[in-house]
Short mmCIF file of C-alpha atoms and ligand atoms in Angstrom, two decimals:
data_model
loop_
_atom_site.label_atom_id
_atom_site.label_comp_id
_atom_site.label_asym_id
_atom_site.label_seq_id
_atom_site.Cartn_x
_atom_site.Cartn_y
_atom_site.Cartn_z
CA UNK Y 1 -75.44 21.65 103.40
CA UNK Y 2 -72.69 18.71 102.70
CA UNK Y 3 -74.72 17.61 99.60
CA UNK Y 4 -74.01 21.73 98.05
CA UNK Y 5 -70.66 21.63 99.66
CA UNK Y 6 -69.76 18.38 97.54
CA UNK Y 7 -71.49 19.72 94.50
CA UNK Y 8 -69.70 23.04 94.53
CA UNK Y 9 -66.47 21.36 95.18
CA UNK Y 10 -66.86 19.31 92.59
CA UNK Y 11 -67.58 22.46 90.41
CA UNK Y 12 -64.72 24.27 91.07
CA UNK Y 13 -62.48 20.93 90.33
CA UNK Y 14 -63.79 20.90 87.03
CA UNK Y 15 -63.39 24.69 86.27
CA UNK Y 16 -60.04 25.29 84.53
CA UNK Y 17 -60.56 27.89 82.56
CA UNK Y 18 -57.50 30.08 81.57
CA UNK Y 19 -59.85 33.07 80.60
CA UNK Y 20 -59.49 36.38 82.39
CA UNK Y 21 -63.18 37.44 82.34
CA UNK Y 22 -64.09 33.90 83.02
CA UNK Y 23 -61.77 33.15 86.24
CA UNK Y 24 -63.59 37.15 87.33
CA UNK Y 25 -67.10 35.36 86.97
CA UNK Y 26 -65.67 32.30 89.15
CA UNK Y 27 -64.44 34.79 91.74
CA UNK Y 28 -67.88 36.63 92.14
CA UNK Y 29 -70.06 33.18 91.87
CA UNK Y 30 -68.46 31.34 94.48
CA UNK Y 31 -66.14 34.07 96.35
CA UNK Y 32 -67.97 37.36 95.70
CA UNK Y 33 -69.47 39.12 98.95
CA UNK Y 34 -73.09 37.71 97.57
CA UNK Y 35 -71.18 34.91 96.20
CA UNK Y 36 -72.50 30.78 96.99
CA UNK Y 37 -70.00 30.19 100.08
CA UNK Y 38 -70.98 33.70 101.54
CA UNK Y 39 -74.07 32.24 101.64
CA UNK Y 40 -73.23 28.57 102.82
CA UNK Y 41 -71.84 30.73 105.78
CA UNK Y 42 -74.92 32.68 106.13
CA UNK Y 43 -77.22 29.42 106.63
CA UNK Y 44 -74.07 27.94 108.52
CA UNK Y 45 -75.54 30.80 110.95
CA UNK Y 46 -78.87 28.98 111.61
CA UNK Y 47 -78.21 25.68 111.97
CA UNK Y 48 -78.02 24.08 115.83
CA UNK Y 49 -75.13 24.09 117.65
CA UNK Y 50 -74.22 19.88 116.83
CA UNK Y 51 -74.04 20.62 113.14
CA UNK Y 52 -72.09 24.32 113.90
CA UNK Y 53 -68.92 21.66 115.33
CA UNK Y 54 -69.35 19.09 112.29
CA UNK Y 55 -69.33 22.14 109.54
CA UNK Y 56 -67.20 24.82 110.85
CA UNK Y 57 -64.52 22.76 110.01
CA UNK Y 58 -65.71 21.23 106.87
CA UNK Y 59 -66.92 25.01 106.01
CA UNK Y 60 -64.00 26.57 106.31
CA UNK Y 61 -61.72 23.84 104.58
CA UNK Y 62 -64.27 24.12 102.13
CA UNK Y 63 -63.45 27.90 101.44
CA UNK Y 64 -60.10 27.70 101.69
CA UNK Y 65 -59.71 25.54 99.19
CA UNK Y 66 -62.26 27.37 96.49
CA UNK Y 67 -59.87 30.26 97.17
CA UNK Y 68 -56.36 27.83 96.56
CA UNK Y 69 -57.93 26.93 93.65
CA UNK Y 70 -58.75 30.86 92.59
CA UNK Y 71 -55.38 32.12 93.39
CA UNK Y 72 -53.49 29.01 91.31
CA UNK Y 73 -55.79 29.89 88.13
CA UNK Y 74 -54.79 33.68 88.60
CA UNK Y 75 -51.25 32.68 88.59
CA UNK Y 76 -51.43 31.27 85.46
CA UNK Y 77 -53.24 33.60 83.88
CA UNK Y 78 -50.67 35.99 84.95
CA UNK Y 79 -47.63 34.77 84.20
CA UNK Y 80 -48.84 33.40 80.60
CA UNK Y 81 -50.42 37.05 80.09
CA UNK Y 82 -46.61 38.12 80.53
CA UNK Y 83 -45.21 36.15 78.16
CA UNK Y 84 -47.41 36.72 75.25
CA UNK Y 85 -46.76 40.59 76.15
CA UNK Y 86 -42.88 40.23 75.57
CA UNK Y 87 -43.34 38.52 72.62
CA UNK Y 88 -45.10 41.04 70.96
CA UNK Y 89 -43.40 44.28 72.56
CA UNK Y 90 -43.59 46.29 69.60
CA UNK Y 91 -41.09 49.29 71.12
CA UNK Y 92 -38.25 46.81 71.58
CA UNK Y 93 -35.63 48.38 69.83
CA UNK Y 94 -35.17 46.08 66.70
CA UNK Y 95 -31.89 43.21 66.56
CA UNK Y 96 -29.66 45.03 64.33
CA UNK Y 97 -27.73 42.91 61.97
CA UNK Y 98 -24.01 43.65 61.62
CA UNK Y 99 -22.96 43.46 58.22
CA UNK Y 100 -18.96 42.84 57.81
CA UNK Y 101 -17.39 44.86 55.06
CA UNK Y 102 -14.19 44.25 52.63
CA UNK Y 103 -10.93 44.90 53.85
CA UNK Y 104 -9.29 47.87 52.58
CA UNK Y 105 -6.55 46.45 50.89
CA UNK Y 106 -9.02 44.12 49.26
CA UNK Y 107 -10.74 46.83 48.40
CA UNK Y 108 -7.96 48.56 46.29
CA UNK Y 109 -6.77 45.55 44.62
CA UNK Y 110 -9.77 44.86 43.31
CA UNK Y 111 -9.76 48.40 42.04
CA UNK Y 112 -6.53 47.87 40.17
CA UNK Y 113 -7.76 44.48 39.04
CA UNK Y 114 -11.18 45.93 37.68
CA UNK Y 115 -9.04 48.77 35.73
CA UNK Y 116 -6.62 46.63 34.36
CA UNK Y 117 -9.30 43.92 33.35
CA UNK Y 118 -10.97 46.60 30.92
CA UNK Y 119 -7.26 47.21 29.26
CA UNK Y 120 -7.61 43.88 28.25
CA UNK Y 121 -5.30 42.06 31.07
CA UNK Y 122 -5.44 38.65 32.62
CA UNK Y 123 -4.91 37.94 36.59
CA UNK Y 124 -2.28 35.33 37.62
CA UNK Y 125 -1.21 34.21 40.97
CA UNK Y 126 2.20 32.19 42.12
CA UNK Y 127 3.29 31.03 44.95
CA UNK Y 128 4.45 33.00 48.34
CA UNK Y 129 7.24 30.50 49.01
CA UNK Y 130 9.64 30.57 46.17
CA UNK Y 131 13.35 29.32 44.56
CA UNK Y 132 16.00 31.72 44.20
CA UNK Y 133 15.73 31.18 40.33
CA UNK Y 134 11.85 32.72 40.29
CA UNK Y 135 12.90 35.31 43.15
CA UNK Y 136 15.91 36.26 41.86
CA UNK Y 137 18.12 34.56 39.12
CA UNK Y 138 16.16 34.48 36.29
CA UNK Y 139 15.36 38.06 37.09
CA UNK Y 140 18.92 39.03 36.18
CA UNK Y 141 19.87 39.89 40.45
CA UNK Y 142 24.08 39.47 40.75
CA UNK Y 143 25.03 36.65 42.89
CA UNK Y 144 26.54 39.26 45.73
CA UNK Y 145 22.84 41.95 44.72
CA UNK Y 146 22.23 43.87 48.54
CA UNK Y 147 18.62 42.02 48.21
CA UNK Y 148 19.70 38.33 48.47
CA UNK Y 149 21.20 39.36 51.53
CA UNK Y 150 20.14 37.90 55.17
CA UNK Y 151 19.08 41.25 56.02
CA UNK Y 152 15.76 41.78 53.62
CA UNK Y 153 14.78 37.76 52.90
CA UNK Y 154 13.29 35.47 54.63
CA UNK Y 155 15.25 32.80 53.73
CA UNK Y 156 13.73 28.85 54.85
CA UNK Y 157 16.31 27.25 53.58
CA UNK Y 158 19.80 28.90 53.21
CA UNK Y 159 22.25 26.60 50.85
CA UNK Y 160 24.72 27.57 47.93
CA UNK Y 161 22.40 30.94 46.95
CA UNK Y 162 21.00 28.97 43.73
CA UNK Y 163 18.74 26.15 45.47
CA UNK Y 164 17.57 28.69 48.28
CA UNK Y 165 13.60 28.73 49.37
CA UNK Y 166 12.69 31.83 50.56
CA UNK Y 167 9.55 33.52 51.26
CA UNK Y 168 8.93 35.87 47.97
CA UNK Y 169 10.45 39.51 48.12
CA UNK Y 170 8.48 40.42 45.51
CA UNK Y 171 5.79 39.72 43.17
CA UNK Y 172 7.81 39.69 39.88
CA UNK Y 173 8.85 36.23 40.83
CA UNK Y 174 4.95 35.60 39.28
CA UNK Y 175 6.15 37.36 36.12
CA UNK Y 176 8.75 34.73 35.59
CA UNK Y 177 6.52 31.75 36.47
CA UNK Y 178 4.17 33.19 33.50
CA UNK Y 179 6.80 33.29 31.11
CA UNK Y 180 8.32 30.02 31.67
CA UNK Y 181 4.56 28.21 31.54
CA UNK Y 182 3.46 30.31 28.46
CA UNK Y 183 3.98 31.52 24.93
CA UNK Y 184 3.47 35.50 24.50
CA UNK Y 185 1.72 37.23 23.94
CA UNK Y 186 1.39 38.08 27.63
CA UNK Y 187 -0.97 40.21 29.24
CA UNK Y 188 -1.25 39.89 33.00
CA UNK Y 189 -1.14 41.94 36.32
CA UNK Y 190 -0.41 39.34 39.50
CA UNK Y 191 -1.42 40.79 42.85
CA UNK Y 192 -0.09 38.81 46.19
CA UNK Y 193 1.81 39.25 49.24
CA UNK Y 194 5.60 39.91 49.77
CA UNK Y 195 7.81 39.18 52.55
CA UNK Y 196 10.77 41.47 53.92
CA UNK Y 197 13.11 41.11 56.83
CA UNK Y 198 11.92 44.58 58.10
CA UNK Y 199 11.40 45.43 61.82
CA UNK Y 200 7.51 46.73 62.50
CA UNK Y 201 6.97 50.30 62.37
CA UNK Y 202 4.33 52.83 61.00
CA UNK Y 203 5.75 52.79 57.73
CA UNK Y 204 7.64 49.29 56.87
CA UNK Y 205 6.58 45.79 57.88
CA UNK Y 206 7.71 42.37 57.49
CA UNK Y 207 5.23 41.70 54.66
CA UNK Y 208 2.75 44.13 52.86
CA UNK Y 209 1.09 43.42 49.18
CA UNK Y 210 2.07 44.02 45.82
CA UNK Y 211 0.40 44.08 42.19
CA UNK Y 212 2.67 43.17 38.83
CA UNK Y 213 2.15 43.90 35.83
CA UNK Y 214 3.17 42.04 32.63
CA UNK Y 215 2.89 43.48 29.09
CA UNK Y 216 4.98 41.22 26.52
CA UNK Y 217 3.94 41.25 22.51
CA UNK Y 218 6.26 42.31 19.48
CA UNK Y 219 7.13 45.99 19.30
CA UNK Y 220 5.72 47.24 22.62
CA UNK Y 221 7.76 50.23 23.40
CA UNK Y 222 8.10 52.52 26.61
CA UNK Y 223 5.17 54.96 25.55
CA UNK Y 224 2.77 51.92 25.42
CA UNK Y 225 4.21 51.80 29.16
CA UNK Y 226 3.77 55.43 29.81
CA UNK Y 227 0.49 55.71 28.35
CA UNK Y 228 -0.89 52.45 30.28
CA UNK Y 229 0.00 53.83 33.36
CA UNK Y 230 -1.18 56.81 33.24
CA UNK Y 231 -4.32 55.72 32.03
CA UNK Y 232 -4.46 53.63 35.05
CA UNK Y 233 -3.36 56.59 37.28
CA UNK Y 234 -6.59 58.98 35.91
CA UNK Y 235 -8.64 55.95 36.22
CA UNK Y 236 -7.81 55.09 40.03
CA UNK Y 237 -7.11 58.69 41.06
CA UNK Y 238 -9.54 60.78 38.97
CA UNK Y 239 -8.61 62.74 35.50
CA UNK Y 240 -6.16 65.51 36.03
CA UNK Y 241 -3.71 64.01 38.55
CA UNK Y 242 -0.55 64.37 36.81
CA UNK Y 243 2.24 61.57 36.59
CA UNK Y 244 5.94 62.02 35.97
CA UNK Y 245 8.69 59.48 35.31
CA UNK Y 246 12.04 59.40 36.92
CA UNK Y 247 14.99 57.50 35.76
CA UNK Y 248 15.78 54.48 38.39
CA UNK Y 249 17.37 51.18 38.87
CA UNK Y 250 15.80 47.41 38.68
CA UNK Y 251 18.18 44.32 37.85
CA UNK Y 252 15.35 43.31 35.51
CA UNK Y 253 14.29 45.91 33.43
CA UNK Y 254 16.44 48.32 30.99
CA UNK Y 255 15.35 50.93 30.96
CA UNK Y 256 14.11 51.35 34.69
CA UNK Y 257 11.51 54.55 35.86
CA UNK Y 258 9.94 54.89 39.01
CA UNK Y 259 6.79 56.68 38.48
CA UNK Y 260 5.07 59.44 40.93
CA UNK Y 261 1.54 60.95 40.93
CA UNK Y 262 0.84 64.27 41.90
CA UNK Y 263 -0.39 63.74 46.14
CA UNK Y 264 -3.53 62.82 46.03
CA UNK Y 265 -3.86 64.67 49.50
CA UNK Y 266 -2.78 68.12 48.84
CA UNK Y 267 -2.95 67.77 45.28
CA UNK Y 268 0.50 69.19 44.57
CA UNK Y 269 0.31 72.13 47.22
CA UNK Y 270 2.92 70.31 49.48
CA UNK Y 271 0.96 68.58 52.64
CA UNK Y 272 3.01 66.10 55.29
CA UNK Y 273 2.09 62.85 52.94
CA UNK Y 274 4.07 63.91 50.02
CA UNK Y 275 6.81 65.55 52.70
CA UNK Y 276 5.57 68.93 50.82
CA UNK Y 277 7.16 67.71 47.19
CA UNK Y 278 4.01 67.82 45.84
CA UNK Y 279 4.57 64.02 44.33
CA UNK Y 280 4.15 61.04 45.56
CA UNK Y 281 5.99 57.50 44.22
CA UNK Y 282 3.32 54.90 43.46
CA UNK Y 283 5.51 52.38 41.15
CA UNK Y 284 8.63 50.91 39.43
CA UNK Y 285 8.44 50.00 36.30
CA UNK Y 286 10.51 49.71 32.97
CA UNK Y 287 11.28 47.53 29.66
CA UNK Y 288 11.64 43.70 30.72
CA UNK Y 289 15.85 43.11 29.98
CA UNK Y 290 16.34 40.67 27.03
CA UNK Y 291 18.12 38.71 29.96
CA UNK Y 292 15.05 38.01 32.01
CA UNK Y 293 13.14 37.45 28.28
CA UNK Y 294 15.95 34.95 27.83
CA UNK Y 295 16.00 33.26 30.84
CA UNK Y 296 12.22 32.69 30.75
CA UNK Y 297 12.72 31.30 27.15
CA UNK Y 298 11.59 33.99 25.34
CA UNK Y 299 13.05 35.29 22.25
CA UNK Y 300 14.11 39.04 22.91
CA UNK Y 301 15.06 39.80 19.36
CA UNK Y 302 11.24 39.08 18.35
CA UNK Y 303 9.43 40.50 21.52
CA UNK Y 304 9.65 42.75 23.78
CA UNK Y 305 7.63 43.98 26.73
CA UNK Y 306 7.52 46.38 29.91
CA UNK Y 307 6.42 45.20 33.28
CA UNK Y 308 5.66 47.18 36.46
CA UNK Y 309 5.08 46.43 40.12
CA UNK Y 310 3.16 48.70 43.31
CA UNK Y 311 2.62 48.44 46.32
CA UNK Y 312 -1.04 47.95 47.38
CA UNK Y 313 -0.59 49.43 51.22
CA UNK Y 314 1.26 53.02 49.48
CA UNK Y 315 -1.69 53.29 47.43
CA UNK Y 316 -4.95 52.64 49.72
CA UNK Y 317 -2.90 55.14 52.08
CA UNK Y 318 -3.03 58.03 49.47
CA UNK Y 319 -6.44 56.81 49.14
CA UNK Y 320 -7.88 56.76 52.35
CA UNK Y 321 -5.01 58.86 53.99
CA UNK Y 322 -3.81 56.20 56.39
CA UNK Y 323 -0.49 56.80 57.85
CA UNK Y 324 0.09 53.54 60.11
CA UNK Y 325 0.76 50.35 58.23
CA UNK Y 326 0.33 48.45 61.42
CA UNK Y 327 -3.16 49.01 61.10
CA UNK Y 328 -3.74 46.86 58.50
CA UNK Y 329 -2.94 43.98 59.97
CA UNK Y 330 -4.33 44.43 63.64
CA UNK Y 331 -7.62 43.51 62.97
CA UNK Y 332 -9.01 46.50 64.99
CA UNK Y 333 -13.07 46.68 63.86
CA UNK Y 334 -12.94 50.65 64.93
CA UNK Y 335 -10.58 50.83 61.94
CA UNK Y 336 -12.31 47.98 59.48
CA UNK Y 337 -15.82 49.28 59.99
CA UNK Y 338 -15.11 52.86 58.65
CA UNK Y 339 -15.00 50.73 55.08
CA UNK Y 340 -18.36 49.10 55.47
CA UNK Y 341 -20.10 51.68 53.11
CA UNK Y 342 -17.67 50.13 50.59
CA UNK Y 343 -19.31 47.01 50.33
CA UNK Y 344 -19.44 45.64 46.72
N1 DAH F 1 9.83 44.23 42.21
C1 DAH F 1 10.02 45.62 42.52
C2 DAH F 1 10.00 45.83 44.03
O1 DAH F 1 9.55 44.97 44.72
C3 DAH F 1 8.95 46.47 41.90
C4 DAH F 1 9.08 46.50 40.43
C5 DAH F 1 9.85 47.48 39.81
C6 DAH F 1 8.43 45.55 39.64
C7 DAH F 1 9.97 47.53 38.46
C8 DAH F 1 8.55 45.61 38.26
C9 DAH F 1 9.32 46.61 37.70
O2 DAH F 1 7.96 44.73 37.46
O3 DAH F 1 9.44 46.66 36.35
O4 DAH F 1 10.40 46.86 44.48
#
């Protein structure tokens, strides 16, 4: 009885299979109800009562440990047979990848880029901390003009009024930097952000974006003007929407329009975006004054040119009829996402 006793023990040491339908065939050889140690107990049975107190012991021991040894092989199988199954749980719901998408202000500039680009213009940057000449001087603006004043500019450094740094106002400070740096002909539209002293509310903010434009070449006249904008206007807000131009003020153009589009909304029936006029203004514009030519060493009695300048925020608000300007700066995803099918 010992001698099968050490043979079977040594059997089950060397069993380590991982194997479901092998660690079942273990289980019936040795612990089955015909199994080998139901019948080591069955002989146990007939042998005399001297050997009964040696082997119960050893007997028992014996089975205990055959069934420490079943119960540790199970557990592995187990657990391992868990993992694989999570691995390849095919009704998981899949990962999702979140795809970011453009801003919408990006969005609309590079509208206005891409249609001016096909009329044949360049893009040029400049800088959003300028001199008073760029921001204002050389654009013909009085000494004692209601802009220069504390109340609109950011000023960063505050001297006489002709070495001030302040941050840009505008972006026609870009048109000057062009001039000064190039010979014309000049063909250019300059998108960029603009600063302004303005306290935060749904429709005015301390800074918001602008585009320029810059047209400069020997007799260019105000219907080249007229007709490039409202080319541009049919191109960004679909043929038919109507343009008109009213007489206005800038220090650095003579003569000065501001130009409106029939509301994109309503389309001219009268809705709360166009405060029911119908029209909507998307621009300034107007010929560049021989001054500003002048001051940016160019010769006005040989060229002459128109420029223009809009606001990116008024027109991605007709666009997408947005009517908080805080919301494009807050960062909110609820409000980004609904542009992700915009992606480019
Ligand atoms: N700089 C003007 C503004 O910020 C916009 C503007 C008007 C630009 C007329 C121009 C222009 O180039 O010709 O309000």
């Amino acid at each position: 009885m010992q001698d099968k006793i050490d043979q079977y023990t040594a059997e089950i040491k060397a069993f380590t299979s991982a194997k479901a339908d092998e660690l079942e065939a273990f289980r019936i050889k040795y612990l089955g109800t015909k199994g080998l140690i139901k019948e080591l107990f069955e002989q146990f049975k007939t042998v005399g009562t001297e050997e009964k107190r040696v082997f119960g012991k050893v007997l028992n021991e014996f089975k205990q440990f055959a069934e420490a040894r079943y119960n540790e092989l199970k557990d592995s199988i187990d657990s391992t047979v868990t993992t694989e199954e999570t691995k390849l749980d095919l009704t998981l719901p899949g990962e999702g990848v979140t795809a970011g998408s453009r801003h919408p202000l990006s969005l609309v500039r590079n509208e206005i880029i891409d249609i001016f680009k096909r009329l044949g213009f360049v893009v040029a940057e400049g800088p959003d901390i300028e001199d008073d000449w760029h921001n204002f001087s050389a654009l013909n603006f009085p000494e004692e003009h209601p802009a220069r004043d504390m109340q609109d500019t950011f000023f960063i450094k505050k001297n006489s009024g002709t070495d001030d740094i302040a941050l840009r106002t505008h972006t026609s400070s870009v048109q000057v930097r062009m001039m000064e740096n190039g010979k014309p002909p000049f063909r250019a539209i300059m998108p960029g952000r603009v600063y302004r002293n303005e306290a935060i509310s749904a429709r005015a903010h301390c800074f918001f974006h602008q585009v320029e434009g810059l047209y400069i070449d020997e007799n260019v006249s105000f219907a080249d003007l007229k007709q490039t904008l409202y080319h541009f206007v049919q191109e960004l807000y679909g043929e038919g929407t109507k343009v008109r131009f009213r007489p206005s003020y800038f220090p650095f153009t003579e003569p000065s329009a501001e130009m409106d589009v029939s509301c994109t909304i309503c389309k001219g029936a009268g809705c709360n975006m166009c405060k029911y006029s119908g029209w909507v203004e998307i621009l300034g514009c107007g010929m560049v004054d021989p001054n500003v030519l002048e001051n940016c060493g160019i010769d006005s009695k040989k060229y002459t040119g128109f420029a223009f300048g809009m606001g990116i925020e008024r027109i991605t608000n007709l666009k997408y009829v947005i009517r908080d300007l805080r919301l494009f700066s807050e960062n909110d995803v609820r409000f980004l996402e609904q542009f992700k099918t915009e992606i480019i």
